[in-house]
mmCIF file of C-alpha atoms and ligand atoms in Angstrom:
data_model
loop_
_atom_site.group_PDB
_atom_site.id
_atom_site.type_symbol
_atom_site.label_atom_id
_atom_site.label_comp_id
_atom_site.label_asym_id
_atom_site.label_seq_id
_atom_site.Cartn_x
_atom_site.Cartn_y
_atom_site.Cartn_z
ATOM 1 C CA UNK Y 1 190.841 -202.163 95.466
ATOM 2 C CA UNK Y 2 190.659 -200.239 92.212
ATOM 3 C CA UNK Y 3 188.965 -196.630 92.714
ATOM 4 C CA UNK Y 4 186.051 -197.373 90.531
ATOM 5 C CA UNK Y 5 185.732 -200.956 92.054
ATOM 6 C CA UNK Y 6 182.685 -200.140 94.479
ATOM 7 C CA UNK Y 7 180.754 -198.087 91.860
ATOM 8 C CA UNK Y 8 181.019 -200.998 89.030
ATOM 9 C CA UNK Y 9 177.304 -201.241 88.204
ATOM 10 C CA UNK Y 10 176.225 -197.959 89.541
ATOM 11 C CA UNK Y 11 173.500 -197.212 88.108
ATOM 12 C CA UNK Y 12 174.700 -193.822 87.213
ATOM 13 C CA UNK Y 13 177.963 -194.823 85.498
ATOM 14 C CA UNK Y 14 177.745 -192.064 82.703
ATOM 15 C CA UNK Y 15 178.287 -194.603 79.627
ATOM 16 C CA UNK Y 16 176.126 -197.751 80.828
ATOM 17 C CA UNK Y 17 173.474 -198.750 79.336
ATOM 18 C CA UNK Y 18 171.097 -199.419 82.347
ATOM 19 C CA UNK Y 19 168.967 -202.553 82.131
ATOM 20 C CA UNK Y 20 165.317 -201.981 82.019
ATOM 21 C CA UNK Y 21 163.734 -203.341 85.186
ATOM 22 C CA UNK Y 22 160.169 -204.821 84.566
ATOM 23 C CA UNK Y 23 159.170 -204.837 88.550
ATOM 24 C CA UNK Y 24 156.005 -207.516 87.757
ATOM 25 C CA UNK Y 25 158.412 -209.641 86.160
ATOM 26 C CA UNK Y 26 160.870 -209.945 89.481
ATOM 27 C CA UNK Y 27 160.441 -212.666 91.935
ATOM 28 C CA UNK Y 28 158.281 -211.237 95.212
ATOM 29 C CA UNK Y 29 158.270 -212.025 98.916
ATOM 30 C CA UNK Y 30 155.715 -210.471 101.618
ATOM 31 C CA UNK Y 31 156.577 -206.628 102.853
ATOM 32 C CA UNK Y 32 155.967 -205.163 105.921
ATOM 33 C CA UNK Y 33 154.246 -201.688 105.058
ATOM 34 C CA UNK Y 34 153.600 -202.783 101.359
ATOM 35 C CA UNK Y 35 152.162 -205.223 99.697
ATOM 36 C CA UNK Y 36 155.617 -207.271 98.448
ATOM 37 C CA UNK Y 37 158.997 -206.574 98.292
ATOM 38 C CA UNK Y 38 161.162 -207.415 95.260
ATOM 39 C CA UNK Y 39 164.940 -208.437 94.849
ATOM 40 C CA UNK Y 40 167.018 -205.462 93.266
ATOM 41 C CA UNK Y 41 171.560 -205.916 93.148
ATOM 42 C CA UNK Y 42 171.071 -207.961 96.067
ATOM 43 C CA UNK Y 43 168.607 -205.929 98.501
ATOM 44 C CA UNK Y 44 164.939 -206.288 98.567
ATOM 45 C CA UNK Y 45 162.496 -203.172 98.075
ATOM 46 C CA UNK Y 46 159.141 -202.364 98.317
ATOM 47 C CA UNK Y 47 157.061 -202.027 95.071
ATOM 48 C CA UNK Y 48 156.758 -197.996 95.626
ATOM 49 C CA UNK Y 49 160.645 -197.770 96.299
ATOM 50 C CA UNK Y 50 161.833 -199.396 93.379
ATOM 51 C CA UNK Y 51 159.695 -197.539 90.940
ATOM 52 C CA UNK Y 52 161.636 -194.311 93.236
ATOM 53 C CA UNK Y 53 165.108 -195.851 92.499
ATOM 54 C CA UNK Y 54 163.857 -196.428 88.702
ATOM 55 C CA UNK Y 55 162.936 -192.749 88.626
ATOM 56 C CA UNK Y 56 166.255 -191.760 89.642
ATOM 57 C CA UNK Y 57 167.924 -194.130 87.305
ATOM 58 C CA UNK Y 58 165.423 -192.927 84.073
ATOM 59 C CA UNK Y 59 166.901 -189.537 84.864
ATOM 60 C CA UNK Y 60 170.053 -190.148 85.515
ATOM 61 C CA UNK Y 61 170.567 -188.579 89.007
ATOM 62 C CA UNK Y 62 173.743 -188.129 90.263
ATOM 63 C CA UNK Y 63 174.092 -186.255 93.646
ATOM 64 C CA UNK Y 64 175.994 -182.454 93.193
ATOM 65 C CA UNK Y 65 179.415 -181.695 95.186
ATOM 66 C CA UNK Y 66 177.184 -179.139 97.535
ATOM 67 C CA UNK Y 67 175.219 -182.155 98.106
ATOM 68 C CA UNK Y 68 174.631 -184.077 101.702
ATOM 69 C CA UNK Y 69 172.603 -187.690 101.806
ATOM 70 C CA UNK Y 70 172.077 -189.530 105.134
ATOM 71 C CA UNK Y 71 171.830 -193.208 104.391
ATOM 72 C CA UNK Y 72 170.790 -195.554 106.617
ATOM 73 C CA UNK Y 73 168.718 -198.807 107.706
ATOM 74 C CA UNK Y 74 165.456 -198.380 108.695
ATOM 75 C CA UNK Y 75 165.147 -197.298 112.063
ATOM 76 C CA UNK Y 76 168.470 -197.100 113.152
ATOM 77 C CA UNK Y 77 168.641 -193.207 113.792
ATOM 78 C CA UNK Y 78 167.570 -191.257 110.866
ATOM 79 C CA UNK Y 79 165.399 -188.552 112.683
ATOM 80 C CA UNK Y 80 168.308 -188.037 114.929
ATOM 81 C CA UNK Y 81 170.296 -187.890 112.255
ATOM 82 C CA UNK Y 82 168.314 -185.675 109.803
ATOM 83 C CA UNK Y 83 167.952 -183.316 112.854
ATOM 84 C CA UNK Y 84 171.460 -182.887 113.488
ATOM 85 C CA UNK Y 85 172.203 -182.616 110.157
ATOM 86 C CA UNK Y 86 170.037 -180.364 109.506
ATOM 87 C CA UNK Y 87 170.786 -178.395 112.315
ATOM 88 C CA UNK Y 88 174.592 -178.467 111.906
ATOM 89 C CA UNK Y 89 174.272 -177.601 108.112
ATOM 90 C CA UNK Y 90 172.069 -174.458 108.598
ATOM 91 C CA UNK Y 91 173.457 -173.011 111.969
ATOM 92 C CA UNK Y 92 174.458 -169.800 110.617
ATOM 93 C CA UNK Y 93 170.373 -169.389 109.337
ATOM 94 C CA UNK Y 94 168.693 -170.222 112.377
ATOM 95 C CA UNK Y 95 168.360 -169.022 116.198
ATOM 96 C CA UNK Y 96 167.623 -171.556 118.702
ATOM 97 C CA UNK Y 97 164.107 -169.643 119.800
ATOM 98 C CA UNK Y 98 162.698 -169.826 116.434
ATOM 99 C CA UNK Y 99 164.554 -172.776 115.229
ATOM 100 C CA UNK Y 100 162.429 -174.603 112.043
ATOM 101 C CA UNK Y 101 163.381 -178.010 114.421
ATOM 102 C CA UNK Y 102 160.644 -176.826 116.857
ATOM 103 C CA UNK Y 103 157.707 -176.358 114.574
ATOM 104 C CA UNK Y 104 158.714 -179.060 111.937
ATOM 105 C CA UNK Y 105 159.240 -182.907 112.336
ATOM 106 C CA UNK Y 106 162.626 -183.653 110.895
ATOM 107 C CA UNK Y 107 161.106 -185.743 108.005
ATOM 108 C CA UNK Y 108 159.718 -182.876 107.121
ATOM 109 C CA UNK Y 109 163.284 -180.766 106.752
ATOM 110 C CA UNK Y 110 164.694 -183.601 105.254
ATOM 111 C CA UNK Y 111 163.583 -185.258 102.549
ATOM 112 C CA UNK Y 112 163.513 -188.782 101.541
ATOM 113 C CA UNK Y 113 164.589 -189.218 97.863
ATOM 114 C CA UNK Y 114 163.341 -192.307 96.420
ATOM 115 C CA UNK Y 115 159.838 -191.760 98.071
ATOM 116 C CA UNK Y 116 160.278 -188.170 96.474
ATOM 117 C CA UNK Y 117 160.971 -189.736 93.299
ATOM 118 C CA UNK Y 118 158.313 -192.247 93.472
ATOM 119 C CA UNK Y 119 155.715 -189.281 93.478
ATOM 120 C CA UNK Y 120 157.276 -187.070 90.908
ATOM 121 C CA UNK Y 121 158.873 -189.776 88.630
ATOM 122 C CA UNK Y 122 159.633 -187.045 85.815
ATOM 123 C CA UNK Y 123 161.339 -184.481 88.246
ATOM 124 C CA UNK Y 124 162.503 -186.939 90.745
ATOM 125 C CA UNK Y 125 165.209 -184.799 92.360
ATOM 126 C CA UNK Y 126 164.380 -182.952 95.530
ATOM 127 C CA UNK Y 127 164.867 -179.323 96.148
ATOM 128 C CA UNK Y 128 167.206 -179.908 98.717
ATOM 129 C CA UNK Y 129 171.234 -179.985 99.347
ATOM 130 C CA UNK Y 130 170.513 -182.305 102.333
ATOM 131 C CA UNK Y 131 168.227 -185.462 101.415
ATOM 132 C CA UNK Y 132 168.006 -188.969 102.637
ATOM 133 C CA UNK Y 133 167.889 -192.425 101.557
ATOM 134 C CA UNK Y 134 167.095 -195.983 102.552
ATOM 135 C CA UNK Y 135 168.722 -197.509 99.387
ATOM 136 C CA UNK Y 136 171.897 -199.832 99.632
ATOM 137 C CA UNK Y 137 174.891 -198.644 98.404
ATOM 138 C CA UNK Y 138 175.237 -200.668 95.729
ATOM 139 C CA UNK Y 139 171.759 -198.918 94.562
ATOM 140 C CA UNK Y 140 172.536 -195.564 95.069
ATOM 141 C CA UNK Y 141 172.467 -193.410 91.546
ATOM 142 C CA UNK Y 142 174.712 -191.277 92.832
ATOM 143 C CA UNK Y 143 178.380 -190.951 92.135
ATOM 144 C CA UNK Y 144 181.670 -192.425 90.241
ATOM 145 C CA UNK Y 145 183.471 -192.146 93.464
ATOM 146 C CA UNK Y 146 185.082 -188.768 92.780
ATOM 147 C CA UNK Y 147 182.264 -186.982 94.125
ATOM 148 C CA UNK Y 148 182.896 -183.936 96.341
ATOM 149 C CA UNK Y 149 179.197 -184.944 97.939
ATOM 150 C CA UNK Y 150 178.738 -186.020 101.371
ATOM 151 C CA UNK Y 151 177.442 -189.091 102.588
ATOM 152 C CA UNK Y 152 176.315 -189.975 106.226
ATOM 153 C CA UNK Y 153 175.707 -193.566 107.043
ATOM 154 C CA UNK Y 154 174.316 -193.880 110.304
ATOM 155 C CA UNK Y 155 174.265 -197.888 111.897
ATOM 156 C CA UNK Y 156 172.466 -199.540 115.061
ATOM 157 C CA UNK Y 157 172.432 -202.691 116.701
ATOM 158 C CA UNK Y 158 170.998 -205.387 114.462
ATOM 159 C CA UNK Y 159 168.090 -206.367 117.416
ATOM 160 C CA UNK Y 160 167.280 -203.030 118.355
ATOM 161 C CA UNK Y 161 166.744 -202.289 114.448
ATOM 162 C CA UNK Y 162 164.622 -205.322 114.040
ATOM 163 C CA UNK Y 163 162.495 -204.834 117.323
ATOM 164 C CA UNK Y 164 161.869 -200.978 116.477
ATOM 165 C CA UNK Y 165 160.999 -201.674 113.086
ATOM 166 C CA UNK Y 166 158.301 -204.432 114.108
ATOM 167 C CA UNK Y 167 157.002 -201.311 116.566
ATOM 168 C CA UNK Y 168 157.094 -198.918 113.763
ATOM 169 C CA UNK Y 169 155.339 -201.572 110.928
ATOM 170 C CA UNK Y 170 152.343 -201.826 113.581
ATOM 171 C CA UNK Y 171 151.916 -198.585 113.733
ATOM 172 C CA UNK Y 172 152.585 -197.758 110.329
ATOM 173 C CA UNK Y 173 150.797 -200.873 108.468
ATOM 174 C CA UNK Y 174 147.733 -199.974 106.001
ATOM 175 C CA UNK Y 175 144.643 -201.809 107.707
ATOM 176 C CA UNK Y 176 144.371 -203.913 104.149
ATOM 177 C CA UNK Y 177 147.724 -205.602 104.825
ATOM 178 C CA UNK Y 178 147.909 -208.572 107.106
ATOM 179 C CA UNK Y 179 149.296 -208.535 110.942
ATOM 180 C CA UNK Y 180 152.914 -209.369 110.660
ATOM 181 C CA UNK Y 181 154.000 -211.455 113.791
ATOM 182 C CA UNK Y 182 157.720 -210.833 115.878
ATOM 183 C CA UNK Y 183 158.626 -214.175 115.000
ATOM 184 C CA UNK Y 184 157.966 -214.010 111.220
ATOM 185 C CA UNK Y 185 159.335 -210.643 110.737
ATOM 186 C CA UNK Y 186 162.665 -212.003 112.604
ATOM 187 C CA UNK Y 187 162.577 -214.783 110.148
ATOM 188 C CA UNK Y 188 162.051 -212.553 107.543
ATOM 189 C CA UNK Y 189 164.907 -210.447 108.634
ATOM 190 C CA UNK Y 190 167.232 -213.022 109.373
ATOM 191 C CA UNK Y 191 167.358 -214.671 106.060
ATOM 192 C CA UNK Y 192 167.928 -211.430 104.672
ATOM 193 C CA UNK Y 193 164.297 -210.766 102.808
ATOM 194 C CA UNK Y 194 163.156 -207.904 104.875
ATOM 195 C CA UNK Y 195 162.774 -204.208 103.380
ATOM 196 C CA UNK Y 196 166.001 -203.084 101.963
ATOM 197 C CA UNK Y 197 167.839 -206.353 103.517
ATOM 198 C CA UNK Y 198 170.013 -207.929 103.931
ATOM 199 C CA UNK Y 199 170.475 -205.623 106.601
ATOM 200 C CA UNK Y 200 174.298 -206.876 107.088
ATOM 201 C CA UNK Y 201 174.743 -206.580 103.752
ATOM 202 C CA UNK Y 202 172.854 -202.934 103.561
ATOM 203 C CA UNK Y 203 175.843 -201.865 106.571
ATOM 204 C CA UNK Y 204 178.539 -203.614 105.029
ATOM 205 C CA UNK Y 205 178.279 -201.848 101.889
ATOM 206 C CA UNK Y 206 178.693 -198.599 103.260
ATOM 207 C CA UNK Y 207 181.572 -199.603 105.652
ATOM 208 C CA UNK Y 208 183.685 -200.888 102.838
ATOM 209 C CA UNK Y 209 182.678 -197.839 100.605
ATOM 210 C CA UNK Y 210 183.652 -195.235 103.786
ATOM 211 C CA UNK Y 211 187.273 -197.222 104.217
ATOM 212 C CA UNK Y 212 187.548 -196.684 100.446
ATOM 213 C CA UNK Y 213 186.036 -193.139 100.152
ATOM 214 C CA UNK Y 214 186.659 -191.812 103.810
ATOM 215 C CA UNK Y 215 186.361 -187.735 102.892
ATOM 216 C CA UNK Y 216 182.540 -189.154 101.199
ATOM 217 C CA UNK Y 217 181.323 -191.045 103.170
ATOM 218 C CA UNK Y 218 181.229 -190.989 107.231
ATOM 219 C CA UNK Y 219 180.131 -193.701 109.103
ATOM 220 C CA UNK Y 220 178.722 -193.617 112.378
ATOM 221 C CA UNK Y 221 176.854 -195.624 114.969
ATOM 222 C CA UNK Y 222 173.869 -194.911 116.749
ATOM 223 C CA UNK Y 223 175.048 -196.676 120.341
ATOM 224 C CA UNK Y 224 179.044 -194.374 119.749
ATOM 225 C CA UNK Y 225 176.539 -191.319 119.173
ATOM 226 C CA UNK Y 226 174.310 -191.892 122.467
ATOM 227 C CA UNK Y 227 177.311 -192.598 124.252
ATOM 228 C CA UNK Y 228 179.420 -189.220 123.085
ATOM 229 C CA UNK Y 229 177.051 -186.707 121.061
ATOM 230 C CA UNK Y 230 179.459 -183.943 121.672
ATOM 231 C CA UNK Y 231 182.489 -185.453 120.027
ATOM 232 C CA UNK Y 232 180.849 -186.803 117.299
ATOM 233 C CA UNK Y 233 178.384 -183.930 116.321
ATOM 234 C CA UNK Y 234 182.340 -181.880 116.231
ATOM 235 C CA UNK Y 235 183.402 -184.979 113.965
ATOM 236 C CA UNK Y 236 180.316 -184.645 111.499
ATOM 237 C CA UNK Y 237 180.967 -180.700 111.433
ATOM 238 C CA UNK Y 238 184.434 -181.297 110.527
ATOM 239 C CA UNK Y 239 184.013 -183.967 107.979
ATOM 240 C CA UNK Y 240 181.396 -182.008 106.387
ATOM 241 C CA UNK Y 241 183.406 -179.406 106.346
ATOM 242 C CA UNK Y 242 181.693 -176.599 108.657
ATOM 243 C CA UNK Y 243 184.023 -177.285 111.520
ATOM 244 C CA UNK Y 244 182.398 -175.451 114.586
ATOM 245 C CA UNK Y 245 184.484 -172.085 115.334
ATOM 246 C CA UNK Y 246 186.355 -171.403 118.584
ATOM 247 C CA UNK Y 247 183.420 -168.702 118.519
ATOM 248 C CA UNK Y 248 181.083 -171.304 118.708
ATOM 249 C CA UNK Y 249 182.182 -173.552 121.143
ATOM 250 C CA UNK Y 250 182.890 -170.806 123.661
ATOM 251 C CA UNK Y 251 178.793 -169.719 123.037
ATOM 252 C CA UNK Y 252 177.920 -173.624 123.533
ATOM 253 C CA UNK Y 253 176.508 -174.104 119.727
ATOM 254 C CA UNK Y 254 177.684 -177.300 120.263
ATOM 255 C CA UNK Y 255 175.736 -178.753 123.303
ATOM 256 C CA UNK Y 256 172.634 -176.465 122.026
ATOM 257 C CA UNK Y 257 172.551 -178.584 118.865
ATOM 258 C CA UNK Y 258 172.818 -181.611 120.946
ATOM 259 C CA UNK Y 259 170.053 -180.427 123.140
ATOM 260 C CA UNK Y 260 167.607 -179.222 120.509
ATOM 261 C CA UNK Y 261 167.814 -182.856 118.546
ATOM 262 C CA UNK Y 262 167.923 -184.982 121.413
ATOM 263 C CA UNK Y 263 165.297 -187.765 122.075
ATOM 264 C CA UNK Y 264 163.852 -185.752 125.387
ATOM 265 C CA UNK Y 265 163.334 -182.404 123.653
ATOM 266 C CA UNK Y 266 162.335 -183.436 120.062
ATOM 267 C CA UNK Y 267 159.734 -186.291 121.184
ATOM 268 C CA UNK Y 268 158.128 -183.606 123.900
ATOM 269 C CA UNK Y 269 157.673 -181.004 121.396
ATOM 270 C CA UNK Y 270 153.885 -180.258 120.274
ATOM 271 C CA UNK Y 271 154.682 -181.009 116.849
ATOM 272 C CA UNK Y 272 156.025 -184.500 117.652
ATOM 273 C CA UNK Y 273 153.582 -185.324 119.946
ATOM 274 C CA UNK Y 274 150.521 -184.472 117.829
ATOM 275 C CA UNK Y 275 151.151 -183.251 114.494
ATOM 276 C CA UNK Y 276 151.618 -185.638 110.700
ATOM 277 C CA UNK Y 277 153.301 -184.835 107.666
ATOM 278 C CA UNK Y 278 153.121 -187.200 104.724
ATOM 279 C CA UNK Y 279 156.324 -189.175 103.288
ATOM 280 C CA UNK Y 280 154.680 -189.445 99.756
ATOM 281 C CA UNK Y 281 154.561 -193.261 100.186
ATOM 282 C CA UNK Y 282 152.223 -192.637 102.490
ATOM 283 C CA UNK Y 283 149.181 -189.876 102.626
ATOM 284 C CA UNK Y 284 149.382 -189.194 106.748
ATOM 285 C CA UNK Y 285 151.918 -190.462 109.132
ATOM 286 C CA UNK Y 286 151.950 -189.587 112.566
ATOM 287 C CA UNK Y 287 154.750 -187.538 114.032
ATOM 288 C CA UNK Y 288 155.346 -189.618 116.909
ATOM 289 C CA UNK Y 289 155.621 -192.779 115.686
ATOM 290 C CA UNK Y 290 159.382 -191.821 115.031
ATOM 291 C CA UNK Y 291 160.050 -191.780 118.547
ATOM 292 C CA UNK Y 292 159.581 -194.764 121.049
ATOM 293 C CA UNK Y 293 162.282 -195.355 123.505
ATOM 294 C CA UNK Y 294 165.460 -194.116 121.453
ATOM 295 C CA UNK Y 295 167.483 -195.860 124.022
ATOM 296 C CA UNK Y 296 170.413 -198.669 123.398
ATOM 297 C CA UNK Y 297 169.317 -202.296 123.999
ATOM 298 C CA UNK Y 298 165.348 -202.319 124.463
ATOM 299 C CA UNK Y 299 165.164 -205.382 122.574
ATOM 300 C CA UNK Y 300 165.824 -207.248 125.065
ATOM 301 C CA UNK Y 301 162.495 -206.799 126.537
ATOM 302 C CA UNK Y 302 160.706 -207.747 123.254
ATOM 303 C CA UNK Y 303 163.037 -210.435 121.167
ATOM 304 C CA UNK Y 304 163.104 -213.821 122.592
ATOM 305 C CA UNK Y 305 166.881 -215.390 123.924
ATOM 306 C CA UNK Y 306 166.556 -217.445 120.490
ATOM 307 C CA UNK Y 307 166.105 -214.538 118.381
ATOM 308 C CA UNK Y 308 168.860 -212.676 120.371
ATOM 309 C CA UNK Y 309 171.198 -215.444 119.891
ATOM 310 C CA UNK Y 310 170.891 -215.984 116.494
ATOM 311 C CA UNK Y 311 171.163 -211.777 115.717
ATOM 312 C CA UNK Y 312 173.812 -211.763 117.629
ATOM 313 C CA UNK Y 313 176.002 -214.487 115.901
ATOM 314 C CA UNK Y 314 175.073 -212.987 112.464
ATOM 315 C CA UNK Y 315 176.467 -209.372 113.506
ATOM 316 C CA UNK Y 316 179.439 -211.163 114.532
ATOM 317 C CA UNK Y 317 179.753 -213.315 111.208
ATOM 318 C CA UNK Y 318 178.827 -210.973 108.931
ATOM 319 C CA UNK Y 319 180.230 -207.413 110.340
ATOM 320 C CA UNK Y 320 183.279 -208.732 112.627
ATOM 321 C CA UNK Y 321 184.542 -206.113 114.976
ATOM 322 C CA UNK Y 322 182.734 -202.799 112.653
HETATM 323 P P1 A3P A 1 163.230 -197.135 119.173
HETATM 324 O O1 A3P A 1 162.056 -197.698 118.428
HETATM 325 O O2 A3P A 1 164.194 -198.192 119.601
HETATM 326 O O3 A3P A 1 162.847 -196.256 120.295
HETATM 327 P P2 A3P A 1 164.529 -193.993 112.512
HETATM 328 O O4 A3P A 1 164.615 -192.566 112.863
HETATM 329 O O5 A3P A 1 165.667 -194.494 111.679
HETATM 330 O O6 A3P A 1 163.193 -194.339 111.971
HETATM 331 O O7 A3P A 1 164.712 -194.792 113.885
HETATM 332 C C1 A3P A 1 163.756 -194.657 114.895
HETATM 333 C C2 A3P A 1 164.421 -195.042 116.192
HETATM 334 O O8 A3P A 1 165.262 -193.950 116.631
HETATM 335 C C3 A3P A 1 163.425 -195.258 117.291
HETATM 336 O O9 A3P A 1 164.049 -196.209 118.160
HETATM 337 C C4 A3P A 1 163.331 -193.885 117.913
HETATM 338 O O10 A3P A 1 162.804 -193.871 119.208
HETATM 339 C C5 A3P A 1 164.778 -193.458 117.869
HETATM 340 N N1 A3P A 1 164.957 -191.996 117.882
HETATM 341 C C6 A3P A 1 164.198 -191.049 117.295
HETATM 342 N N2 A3P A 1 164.672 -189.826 117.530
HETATM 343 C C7 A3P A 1 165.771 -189.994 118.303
HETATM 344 C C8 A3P A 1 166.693 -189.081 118.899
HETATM 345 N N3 A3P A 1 166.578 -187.760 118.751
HETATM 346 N N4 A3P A 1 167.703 -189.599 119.625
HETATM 347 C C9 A3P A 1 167.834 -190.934 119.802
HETATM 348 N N5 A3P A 1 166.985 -191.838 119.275
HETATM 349 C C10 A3P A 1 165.965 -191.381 118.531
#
């Protein structure tokens, strides 16, 4: 595959002339925390986040070689994710007593960059080395491929995803939008219409682009993390590039990292259990509604054999043996 291949139509390429999307004029299906979602390169998006991604496009945002972007699905590990990042990235800064992870809800630390650029449309670019983004890869107006930035793509289990996001729409949902059922958001998800789906689509385009790109992008699942947090917080260190010292690992850095953003100690903390912060989509959202079970294969107790079946084939169809 030619170098540039995966970046043809990036919205960033320095010389294109970037269509001018008229968001009323594109088709529309039902969303799940917004009113409708719309079809943009192949992956649908909430009203808000598109006018986001057309911020970013308008001023022609490209990510910096100091930079760091998670990427991921919704709910398939980003507050883990942001929190190890975060933590990793600014370990020489912080001691564990006082660390900004105990007082602040990682959504907080880390922002989220089309949502930024949705509410500041003329300065759409966060003040941050280390941001995140829901946006396919395909979307993201970031990079010709010969980037020095850093990319994190973090994946889950196609039926966990869908089951925690119907969780996280209940709680979430604005009280003017209508009750969205299991079985219609599966169907919704399943043909590929649900926010930023396809979802195998969404994951697919950040595999291919890590096998292409491997010193940009890392990708990582959430069931290989849970299973071995040591060795892969060491392999997200390494890749971006702040390998942990001999020093380090003799003082346990390592395993306090892993301690400080796990599921138990984050989702017990005071400011997790009671306190908000605001996503600039939305005004107030509630701490704890980022943290439910954060185990590995709790849909089963919520999706139906049917639904399970028919996830299950898809993964296999449409990501093989990823
Ligand atoms: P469940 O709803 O299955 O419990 P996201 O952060 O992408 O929104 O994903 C949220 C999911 O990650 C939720 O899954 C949540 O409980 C889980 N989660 C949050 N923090 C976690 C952590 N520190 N470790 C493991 N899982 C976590």
């Amino acid at each position: 595959m030619e170098s540039s291949s995966l970046f043809t139509n990036s919205a960033t390429k320095d010389n294109q002339q970037l269509p001018d999307i008229v968001i009323s004029d594109l088709p529309k299906e039902r969303g799940w925390l917004t009113e409708y979602i719309h079809p943009y390169k192949g992956f649908w998006y909430a009203t808000p986040v598109l006018q986001g991604l057309i911020a970013l496009q308008d001023n022609h945002f490209k990510l910096k070689p100091t930079d760091v972007l998670l990427a991921s699905y919704p709910k398939s590990g980003t507050t883990w994710l942001k929190a190890l990042l975060f933590a990793i990235t600014n370990r020489p800064q912080y001691d564990f007593n006082t660390h900004p992870l105990l007082s602040s809800n990682p959504h907080e630390l880390v922002p989220h960059l089309e949502s930024y650029a949705f509410k500041y449309p003329t300065n759409p670019i966060p003040n941050s080395s280390l941001m995140h983004t829901h946006l396919a890869f395909n979307s993201l107006p970031v990079t010709d491929g010969s980037s020095k930035c850093k990319i994190v793509y973090v994946f889950r289990d196609a039926k966990d995803v869908l089951s925690s996001f119907w969780y996280f729409v209940q709680k979430l949902r604005p009280k003017d939008l209508p009750f969205i059922s299991l079985p219609e958001a599966f169907d919704q998800f399943s043909k590929g219409y649900s926010p930023f789906g396809p979802f195998w689509d969404h994951v697919m385009g950040y595999y291919k682009a890590s096998l292409e790109y491997p010193k940009m992008i890392y990708f990582l699942k959430y069931e290989d993390l849970k299973k071995d947090p040591k060795f892969h917080a060491k392999r997200l260190a390494e890749f971006l590039e702040k390998p942990f010292s001999l020093k380090e690992e003799s003082e346990g850095t390592v395993e306090k990292i892993i301690e400080l953003c796990s599921f138990e100690k984050l989702s017990n903390l005071e400011v997790n259990k009671e306190g908000t912060h605001t996503d600039f989509l939305f005004p107030t959202i509630a701490n704890n509604i980022f943290f439910r079970q954060g185990k590995v294969g709790d849909s089963k107790n919520h999706l139906s054999k049917e639904m399970i079946e028919v996830l299950d084939e898809m993964t296999k169809q449409k990501l093989g043996l990823i």
